[in-house]
Short mmCIF file of C-alpha atoms and ligand atoms in Angstrom, two decimals:
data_model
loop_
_atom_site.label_atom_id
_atom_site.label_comp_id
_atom_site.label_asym_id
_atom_site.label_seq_id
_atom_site.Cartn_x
_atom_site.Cartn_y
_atom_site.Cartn_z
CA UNK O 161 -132.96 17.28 8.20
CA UNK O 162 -134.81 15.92 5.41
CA UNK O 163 -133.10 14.55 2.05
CA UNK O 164 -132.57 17.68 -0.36
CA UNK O 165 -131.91 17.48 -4.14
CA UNK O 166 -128.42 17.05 -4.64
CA UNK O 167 -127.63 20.82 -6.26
CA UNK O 168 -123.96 20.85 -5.98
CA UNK O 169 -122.28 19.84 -9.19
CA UNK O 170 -124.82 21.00 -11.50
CA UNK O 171 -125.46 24.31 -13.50
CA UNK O 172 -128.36 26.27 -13.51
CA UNK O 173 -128.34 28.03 -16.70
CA UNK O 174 -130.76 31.24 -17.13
CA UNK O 175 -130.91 32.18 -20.75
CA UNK O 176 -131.71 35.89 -21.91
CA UNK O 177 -135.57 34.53 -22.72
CA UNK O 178 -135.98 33.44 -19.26
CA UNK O 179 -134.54 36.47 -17.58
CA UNK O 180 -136.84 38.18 -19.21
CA UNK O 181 -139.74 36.35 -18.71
CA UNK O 182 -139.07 36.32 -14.86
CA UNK O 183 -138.29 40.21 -14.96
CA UNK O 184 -142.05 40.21 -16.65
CA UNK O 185 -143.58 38.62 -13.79
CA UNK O 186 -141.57 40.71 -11.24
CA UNK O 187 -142.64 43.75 -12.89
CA UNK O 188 -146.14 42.83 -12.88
CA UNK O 189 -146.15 41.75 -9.25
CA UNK O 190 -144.71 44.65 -8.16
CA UNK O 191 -147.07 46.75 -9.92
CA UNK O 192 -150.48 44.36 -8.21
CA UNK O 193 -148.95 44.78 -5.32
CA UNK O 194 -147.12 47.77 -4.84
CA UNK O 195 -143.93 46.50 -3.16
CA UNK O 196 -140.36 48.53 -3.98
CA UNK O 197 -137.98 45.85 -4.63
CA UNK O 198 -138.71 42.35 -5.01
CA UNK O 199 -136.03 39.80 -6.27
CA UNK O 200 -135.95 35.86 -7.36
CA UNK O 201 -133.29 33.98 -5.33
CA UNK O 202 -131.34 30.53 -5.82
CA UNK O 203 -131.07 28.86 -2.27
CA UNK O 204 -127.31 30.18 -1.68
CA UNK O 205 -128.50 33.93 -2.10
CA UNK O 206 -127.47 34.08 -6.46
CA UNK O 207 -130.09 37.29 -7.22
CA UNK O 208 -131.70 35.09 -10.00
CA UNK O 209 -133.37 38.71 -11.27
CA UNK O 210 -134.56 41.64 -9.50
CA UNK O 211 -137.00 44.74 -9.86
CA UNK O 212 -137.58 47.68 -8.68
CA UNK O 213 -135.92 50.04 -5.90
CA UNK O 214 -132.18 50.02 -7.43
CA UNK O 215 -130.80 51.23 -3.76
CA UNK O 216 -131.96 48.23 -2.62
CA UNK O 217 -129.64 46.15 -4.77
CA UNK O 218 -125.88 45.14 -3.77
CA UNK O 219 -123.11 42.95 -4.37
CA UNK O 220 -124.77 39.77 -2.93
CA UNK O 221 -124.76 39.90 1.08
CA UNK O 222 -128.43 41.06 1.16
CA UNK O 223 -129.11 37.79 -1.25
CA UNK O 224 -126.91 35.23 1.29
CA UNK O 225 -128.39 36.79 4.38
CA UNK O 226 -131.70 36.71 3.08
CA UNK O 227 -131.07 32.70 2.28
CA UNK O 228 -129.21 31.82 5.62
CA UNK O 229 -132.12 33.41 7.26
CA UNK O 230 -134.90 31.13 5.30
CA UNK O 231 -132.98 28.29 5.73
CA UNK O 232 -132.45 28.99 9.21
CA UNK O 233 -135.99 29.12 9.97
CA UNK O 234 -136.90 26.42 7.83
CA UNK O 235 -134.90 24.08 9.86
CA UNK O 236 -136.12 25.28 13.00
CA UNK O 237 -139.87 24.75 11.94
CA UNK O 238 -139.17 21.54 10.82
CA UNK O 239 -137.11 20.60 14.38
CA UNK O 240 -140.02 21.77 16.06
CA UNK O 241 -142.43 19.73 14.08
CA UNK O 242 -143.59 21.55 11.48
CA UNK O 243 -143.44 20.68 7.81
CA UNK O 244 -144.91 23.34 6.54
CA UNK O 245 -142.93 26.41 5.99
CA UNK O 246 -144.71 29.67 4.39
CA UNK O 247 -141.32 31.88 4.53
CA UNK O 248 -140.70 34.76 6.95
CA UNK O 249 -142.15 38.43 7.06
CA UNK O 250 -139.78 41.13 8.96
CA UNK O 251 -142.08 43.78 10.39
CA UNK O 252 -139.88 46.67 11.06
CA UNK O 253 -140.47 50.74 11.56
CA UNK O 254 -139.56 51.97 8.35
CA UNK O 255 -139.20 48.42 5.92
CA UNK O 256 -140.78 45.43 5.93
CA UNK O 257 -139.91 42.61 3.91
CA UNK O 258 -141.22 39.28 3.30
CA UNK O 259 -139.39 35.63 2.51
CA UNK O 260 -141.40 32.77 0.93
CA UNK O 261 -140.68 29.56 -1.18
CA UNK O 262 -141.17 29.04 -4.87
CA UNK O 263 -139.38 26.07 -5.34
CA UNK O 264 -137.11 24.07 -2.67
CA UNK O 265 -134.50 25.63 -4.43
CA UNK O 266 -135.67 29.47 -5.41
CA UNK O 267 -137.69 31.93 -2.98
CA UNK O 268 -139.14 35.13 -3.55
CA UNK O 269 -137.93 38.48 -1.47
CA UNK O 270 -140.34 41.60 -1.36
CA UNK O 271 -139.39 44.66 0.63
CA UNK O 272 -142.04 46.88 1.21
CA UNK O 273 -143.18 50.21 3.38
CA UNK O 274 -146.39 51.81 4.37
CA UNK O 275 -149.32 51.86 3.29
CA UNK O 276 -148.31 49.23 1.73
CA UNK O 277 -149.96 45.49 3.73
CA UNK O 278 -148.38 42.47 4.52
CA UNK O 279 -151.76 40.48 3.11
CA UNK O 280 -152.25 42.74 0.12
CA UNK O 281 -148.36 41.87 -0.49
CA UNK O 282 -148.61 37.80 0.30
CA UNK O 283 -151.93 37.62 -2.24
CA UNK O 284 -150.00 38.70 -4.86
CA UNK O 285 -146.83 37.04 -3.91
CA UNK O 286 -148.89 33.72 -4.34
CA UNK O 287 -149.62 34.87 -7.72
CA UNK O 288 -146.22 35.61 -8.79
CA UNK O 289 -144.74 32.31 -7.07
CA UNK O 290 -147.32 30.69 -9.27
CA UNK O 291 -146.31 32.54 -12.38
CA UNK O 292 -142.62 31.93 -11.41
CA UNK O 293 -143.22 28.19 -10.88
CA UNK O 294 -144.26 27.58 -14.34
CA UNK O 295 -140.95 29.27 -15.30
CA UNK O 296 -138.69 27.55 -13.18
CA UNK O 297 -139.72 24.22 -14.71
CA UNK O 298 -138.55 25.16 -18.01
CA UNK O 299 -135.63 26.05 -16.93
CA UNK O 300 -132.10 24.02 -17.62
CA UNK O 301 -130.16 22.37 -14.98
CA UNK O 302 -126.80 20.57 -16.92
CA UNK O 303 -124.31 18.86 -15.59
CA UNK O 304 -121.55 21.52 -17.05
CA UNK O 305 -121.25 24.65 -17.69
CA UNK O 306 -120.79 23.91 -21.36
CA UNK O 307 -123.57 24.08 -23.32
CA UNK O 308 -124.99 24.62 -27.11
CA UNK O 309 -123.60 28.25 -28.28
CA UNK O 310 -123.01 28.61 -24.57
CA UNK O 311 -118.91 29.35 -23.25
CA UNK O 312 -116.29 28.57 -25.45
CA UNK O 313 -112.81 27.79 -24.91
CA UNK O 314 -111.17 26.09 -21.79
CA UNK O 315 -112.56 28.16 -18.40
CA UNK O 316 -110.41 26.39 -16.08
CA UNK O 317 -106.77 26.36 -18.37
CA UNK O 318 -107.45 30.05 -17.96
CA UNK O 319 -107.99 30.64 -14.56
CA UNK O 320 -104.52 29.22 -13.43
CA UNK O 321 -103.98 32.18 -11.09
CA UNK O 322 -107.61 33.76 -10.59
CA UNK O 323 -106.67 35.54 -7.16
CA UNK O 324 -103.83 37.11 -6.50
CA UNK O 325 -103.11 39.90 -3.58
CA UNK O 326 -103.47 43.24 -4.31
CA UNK G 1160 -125.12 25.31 -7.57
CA UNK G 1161 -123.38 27.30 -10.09
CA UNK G 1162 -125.81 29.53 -11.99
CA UNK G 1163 -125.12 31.12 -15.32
CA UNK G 1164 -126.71 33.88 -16.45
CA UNK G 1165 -126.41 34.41 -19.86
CA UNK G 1166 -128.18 38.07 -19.63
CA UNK G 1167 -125.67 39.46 -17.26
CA UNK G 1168 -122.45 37.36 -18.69
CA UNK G 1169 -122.12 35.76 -15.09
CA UNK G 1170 -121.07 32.27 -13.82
CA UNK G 1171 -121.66 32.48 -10.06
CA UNK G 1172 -120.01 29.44 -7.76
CA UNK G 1173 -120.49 29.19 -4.16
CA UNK G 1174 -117.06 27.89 -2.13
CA UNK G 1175 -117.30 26.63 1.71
CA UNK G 1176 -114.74 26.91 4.08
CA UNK G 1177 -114.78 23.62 6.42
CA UNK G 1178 -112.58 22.46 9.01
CA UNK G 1179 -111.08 21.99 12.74
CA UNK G 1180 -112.73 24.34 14.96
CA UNK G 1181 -110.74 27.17 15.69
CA UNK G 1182 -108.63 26.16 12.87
CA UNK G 1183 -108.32 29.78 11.37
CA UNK G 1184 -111.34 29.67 8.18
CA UNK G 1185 -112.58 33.21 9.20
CA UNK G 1186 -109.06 33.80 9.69
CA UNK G 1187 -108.69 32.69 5.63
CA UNK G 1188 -111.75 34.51 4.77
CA UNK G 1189 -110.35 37.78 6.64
CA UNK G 1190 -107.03 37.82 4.90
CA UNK G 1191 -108.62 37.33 1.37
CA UNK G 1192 -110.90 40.68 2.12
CA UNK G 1193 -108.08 42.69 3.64
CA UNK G 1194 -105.85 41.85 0.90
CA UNK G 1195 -107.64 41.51 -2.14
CA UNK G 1196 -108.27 44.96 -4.01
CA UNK G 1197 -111.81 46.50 -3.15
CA UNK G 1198 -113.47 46.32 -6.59
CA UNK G 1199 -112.60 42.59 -6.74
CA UNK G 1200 -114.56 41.67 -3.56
CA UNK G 1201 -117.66 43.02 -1.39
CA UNK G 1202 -118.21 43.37 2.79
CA UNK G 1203 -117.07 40.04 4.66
CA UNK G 1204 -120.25 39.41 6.63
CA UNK G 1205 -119.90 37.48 9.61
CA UNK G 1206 -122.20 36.12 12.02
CA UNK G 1207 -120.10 35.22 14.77
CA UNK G 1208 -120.50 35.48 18.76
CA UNK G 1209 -118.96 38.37 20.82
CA UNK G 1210 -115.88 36.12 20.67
CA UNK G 1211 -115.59 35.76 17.22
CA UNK G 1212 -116.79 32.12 17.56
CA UNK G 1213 -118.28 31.74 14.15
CA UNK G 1214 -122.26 31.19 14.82
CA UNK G 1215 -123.82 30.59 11.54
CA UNK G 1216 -121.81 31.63 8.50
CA UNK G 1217 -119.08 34.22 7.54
CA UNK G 1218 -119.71 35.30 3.54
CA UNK G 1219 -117.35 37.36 1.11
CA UNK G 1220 -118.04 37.43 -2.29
CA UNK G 1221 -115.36 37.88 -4.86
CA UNK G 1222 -114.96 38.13 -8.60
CA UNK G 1223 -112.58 38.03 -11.27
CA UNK G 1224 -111.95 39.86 -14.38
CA UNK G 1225 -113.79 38.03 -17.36
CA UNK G 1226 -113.14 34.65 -18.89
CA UNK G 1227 -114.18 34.68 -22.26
CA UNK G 1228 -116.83 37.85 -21.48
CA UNK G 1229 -118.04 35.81 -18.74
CA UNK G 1230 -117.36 37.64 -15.24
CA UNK G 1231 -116.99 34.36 -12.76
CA UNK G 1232 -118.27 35.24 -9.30
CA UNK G 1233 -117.41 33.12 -5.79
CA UNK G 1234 -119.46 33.29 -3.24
CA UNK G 1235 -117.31 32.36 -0.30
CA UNK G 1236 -118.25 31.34 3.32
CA UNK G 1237 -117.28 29.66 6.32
CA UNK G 1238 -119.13 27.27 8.72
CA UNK G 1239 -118.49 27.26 12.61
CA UNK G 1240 -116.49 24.97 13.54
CA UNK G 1241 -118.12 24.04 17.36
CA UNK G 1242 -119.36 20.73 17.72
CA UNK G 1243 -122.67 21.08 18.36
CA UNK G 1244 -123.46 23.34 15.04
CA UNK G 1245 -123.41 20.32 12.80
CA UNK G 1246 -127.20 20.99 11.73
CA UNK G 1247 -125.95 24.39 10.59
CA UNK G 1248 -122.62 23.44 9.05
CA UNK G 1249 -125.34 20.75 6.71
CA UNK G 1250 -127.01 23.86 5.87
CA UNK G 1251 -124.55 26.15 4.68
CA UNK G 1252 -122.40 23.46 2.58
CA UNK G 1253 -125.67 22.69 1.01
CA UNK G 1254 -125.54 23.56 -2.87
CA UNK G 1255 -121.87 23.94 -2.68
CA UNK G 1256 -119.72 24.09 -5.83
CA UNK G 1257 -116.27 23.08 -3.76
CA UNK G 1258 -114.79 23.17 -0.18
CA UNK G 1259 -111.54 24.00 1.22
CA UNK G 1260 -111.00 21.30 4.77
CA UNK G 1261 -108.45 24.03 6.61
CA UNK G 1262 -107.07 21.69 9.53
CA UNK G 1263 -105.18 22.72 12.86
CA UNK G 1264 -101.56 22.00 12.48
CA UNK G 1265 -101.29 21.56 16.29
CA UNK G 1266 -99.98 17.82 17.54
CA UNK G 1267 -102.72 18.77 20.47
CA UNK G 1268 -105.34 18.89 17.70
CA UNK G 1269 -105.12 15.91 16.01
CA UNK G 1270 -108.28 14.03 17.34
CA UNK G 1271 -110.23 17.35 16.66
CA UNK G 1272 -109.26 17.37 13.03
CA UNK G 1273 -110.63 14.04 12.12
CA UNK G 1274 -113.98 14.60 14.01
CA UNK G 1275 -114.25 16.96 12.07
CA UNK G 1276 -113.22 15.55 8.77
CA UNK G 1277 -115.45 12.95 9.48
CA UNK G 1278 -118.52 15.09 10.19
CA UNK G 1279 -117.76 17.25 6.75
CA UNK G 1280 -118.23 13.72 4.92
CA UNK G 1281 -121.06 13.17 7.62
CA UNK G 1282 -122.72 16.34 6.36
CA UNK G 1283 -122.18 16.00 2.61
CA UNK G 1284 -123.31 13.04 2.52
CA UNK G 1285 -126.78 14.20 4.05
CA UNK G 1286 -127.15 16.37 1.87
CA UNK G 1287 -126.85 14.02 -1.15
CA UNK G 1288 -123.31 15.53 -2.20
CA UNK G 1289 -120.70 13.29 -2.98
CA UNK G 1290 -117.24 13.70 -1.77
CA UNK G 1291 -115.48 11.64 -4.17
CA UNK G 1292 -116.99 14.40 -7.12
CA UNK G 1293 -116.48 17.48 -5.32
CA UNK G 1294 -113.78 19.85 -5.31
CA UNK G 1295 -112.43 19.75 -2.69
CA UNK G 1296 -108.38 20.97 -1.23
CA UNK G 1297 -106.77 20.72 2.47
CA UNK G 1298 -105.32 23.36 3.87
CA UNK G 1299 -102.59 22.53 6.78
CA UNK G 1300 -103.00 25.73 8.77
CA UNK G 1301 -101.03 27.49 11.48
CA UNK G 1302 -97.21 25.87 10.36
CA UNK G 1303 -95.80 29.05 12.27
CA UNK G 1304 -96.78 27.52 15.57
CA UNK G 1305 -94.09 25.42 17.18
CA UNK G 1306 -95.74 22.44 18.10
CA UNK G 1307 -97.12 22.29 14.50
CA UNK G 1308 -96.90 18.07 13.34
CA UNK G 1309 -94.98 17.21 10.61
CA UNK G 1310 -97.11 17.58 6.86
CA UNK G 1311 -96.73 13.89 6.45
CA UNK G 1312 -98.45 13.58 9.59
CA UNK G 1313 -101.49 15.34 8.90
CA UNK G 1314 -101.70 13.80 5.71
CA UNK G 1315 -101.75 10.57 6.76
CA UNK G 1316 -104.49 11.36 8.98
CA UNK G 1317 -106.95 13.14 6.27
CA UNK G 1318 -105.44 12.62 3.20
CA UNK G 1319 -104.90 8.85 2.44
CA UNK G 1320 -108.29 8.07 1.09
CA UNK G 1321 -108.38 6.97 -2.27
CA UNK G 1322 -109.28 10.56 -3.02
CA UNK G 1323 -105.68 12.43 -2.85
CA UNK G 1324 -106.29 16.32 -2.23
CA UNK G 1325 -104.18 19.03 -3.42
CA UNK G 1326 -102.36 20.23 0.38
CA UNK G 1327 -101.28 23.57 1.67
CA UNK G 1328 -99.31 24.31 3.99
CA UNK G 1329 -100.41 27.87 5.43
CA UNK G 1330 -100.68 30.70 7.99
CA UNK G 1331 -104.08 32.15 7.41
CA UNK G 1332 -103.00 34.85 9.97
CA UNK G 1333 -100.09 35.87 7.67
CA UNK G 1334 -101.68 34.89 4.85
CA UNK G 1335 -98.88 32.26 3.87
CA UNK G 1336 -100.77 30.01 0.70
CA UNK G 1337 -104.33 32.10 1.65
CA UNK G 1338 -104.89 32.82 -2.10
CA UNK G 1339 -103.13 30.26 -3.34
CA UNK G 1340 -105.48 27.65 -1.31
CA UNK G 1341 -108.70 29.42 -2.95
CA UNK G 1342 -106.77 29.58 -6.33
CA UNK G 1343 -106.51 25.86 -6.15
CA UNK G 1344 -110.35 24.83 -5.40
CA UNK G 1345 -111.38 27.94 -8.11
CA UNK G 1346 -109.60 25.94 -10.44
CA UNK G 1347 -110.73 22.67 -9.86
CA UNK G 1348 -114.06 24.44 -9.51
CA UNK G 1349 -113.38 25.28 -13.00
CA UNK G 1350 -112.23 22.56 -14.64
CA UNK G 1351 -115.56 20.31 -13.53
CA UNK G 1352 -117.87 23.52 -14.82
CA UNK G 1353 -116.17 22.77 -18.15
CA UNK G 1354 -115.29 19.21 -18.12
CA UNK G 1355 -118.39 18.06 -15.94
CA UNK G 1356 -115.93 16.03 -13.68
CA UNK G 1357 -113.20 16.27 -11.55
CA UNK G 1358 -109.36 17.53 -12.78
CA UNK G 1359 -107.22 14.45 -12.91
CA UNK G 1360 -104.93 15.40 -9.82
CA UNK G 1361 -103.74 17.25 -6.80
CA UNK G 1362 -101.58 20.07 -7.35
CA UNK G 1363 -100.15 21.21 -4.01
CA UNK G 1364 -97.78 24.33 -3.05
N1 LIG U 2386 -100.73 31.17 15.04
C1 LIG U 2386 -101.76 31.14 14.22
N2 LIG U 2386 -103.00 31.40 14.67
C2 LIG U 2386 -104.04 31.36 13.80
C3 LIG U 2386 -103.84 31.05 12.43
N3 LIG U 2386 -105.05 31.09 11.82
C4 LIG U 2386 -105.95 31.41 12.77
N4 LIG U 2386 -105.35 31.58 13.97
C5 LIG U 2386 -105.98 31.92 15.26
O1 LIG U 2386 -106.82 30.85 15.64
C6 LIG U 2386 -108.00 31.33 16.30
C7 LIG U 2386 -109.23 30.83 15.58
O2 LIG U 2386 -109.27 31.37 14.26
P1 LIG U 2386 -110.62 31.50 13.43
O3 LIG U 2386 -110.28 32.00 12.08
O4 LIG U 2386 -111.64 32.26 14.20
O5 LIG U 2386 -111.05 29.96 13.39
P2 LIG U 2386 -112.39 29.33 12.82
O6 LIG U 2386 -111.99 28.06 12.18
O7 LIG U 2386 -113.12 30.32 11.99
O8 LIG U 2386 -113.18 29.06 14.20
P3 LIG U 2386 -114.74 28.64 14.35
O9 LIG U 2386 -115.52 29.42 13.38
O10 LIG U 2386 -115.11 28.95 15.75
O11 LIG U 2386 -114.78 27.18 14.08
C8 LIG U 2386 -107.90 32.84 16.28
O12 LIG U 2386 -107.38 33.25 17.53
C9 LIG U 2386 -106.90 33.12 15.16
O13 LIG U 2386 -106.20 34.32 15.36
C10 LIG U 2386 -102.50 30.77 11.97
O14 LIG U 2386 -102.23 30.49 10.81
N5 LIG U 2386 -101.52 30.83 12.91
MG1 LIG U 2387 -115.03 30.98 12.10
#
């Protein structure tokens, strides 16, 4: 598999002005393009921000499946020899949804019915990943949680028993 | 990667279950969601074969009341433990925030455990991830069998690096030290969010 950035140890922090820039270009996209729900996901499935559709929303398993899935099929292009991945697009009776990158570490879902097309919806996905790339580069990655007017006080003194049975 | 999201007031984390296979992580993962009150946790999803041979991944996310206004979520999951799934296993530990090794206490499994331990470091270290700086606790699973070794025994096999990992002893099927196993990583998840390194030491059961 090839060499990935090392994500694990750092923090990803999205700040109220990003959110809503991000929510700006979702809203936009959706509008160009129709779609009923589209969402901006971090590679383990976090739902980064979302528009549209709220029964379409949940608690995060829709956001990990989604990632397993493009990470699944990312590998398997690249076992098979190719390098190029362009996501994944679900054709199904009454949904369809579509999967593609933005970053290596963010990707873009859009679920979508009829008449709504799979090219009208990948033009303006293109556009949106665009938009969304610009973002994402602005965007701080720390090596703590702790940052400038960010959390106070001591997270971890105060999580001494975080899970307990019910 | 943990993400915060100041908008919401949410620290997400994402925890992976690694180990023996067959060494009881859905079994961990099952306990947690059947015991753990339904507004604190979502559906355990699990891709697994018709017999319950994990395939790619279970997931169960979880959450605690807020820290500070922050609501911390944990975005659990397992990898299969069969040997030839090592490609996935790389996949799903990828971007993790802290793992939990759960070993087979069985004196039959012994060889199996540090194949396995071995592939974990195989598979972090592949993905750029360093051990030393992750959190990271063992779990001794399945002390109710009979011909479970002796603690010592197991530790000297995966737990005399220079790295010393919090232990617990447990019976994921009972749910002996379940919680208090994930209690342990959340915290040293915790403390390196803050601190932006690893707590000073192991604190077993
Ligand atoms: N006696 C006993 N059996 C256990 C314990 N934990 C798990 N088991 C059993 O061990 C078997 C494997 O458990 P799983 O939780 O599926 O193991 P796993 O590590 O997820 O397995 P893979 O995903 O295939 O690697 C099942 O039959 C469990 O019921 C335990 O603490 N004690
Ligand atoms: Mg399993």
């Amino acid at each position: 598999m090839d060499a990935l950035p090392p994500s694990s140890g750092r923090v990803l922090h999205l700040g109220a002005g990003l959110i809503q820039q991000f929510h700006q270009i979702l809203a936009r996209y959706m509008e160009d393009s129709q779609v009923r729900y589209s969402a901006l996901l971090e590679e383990s499935g976090t739902v980064c921000a979302e528009s549209g559709d709220a029964a379409l929303r949940d608690a995060g398993e829709t956001g990990a499946l989604a990632a397993g899935a493009f990470a699944a099929l990312q590998a398997v292009a690249r076992r098979l020899g190719d390098g190029t991945f362009e996501g994944l697009f679900h054709e199904g009776k009454v949904r369809q949804f579509s999967l593609v990158p933005v970053t290596p570490q963010f990707m873009l879902l859009s679920v979508f019915e009829a008449p709504v097309r799979f090219g009208v919806v990948k033009v303006c996905a293109a556009k949106a990943v665009a938009r969304l790339q610009e973002q994402i580069e602005t965007m701080p990655i720390t090596g703590r949680g702790v940052v400038e007017g960010g959390l106070p006080g001591d997270f971890a003194q105060e999580a001494a028993a975080l899970f307990r049975q019910a | 990667m943990a993400v915060i999201n100041h908008d919401k007031r949410e620290v997400t984390f994402k925890l992976v279950y690694c180990g023996t296979p067959m060494g009881g992580k859905t079994a961990n993962l099952s306990y947690i969601h059947r015991n753990m009150g339904a507004e604190r946790r979502g559906e355990l999803v699990s891709l697994a074969t018709a017999q319950d041979r994990t395939l790619f991944f279970d997931f169960l996310p979880v959450h605690t009341t807020s820290i500070h206004g922050y609501r911390t979520k944990f975005m659990i999951y397992t990898v299969p433990g069969q040997v030839g799934y090592s490609a996935t296993r790389q996949m799903v530990l990828r971007g993790g925030d802290g793992v939990v090794f759960v070993a087979d206490s069985q004196l039959d499994r012994m060889e199996e455990n540090l194949v396995a331990w071995q592939g974990m470091q195989r598979n972090l270290a592949d993905n750029g991830m360093a051990f030393a700086e992750l959190p990271a606790v063992l779990q001794c699973n399945k002390r109710d069998l009979p011909d479970a070794a002796p603690l010592p025994y197991l530790e000297y096999l995966l737990n005399a690096g220079p790295r010393r990992l919090a232990v617990f002893p447990a019976c994921a099927l009972s749910g002996v030290n379940v919680f208090a196993t994930l209690n342990a990583l959340a915290q040293e998840v915790l403390h390196r969010f803050h601190y932006g390194s690893a707590s000073p030491g192991p604190r077993s059961a």
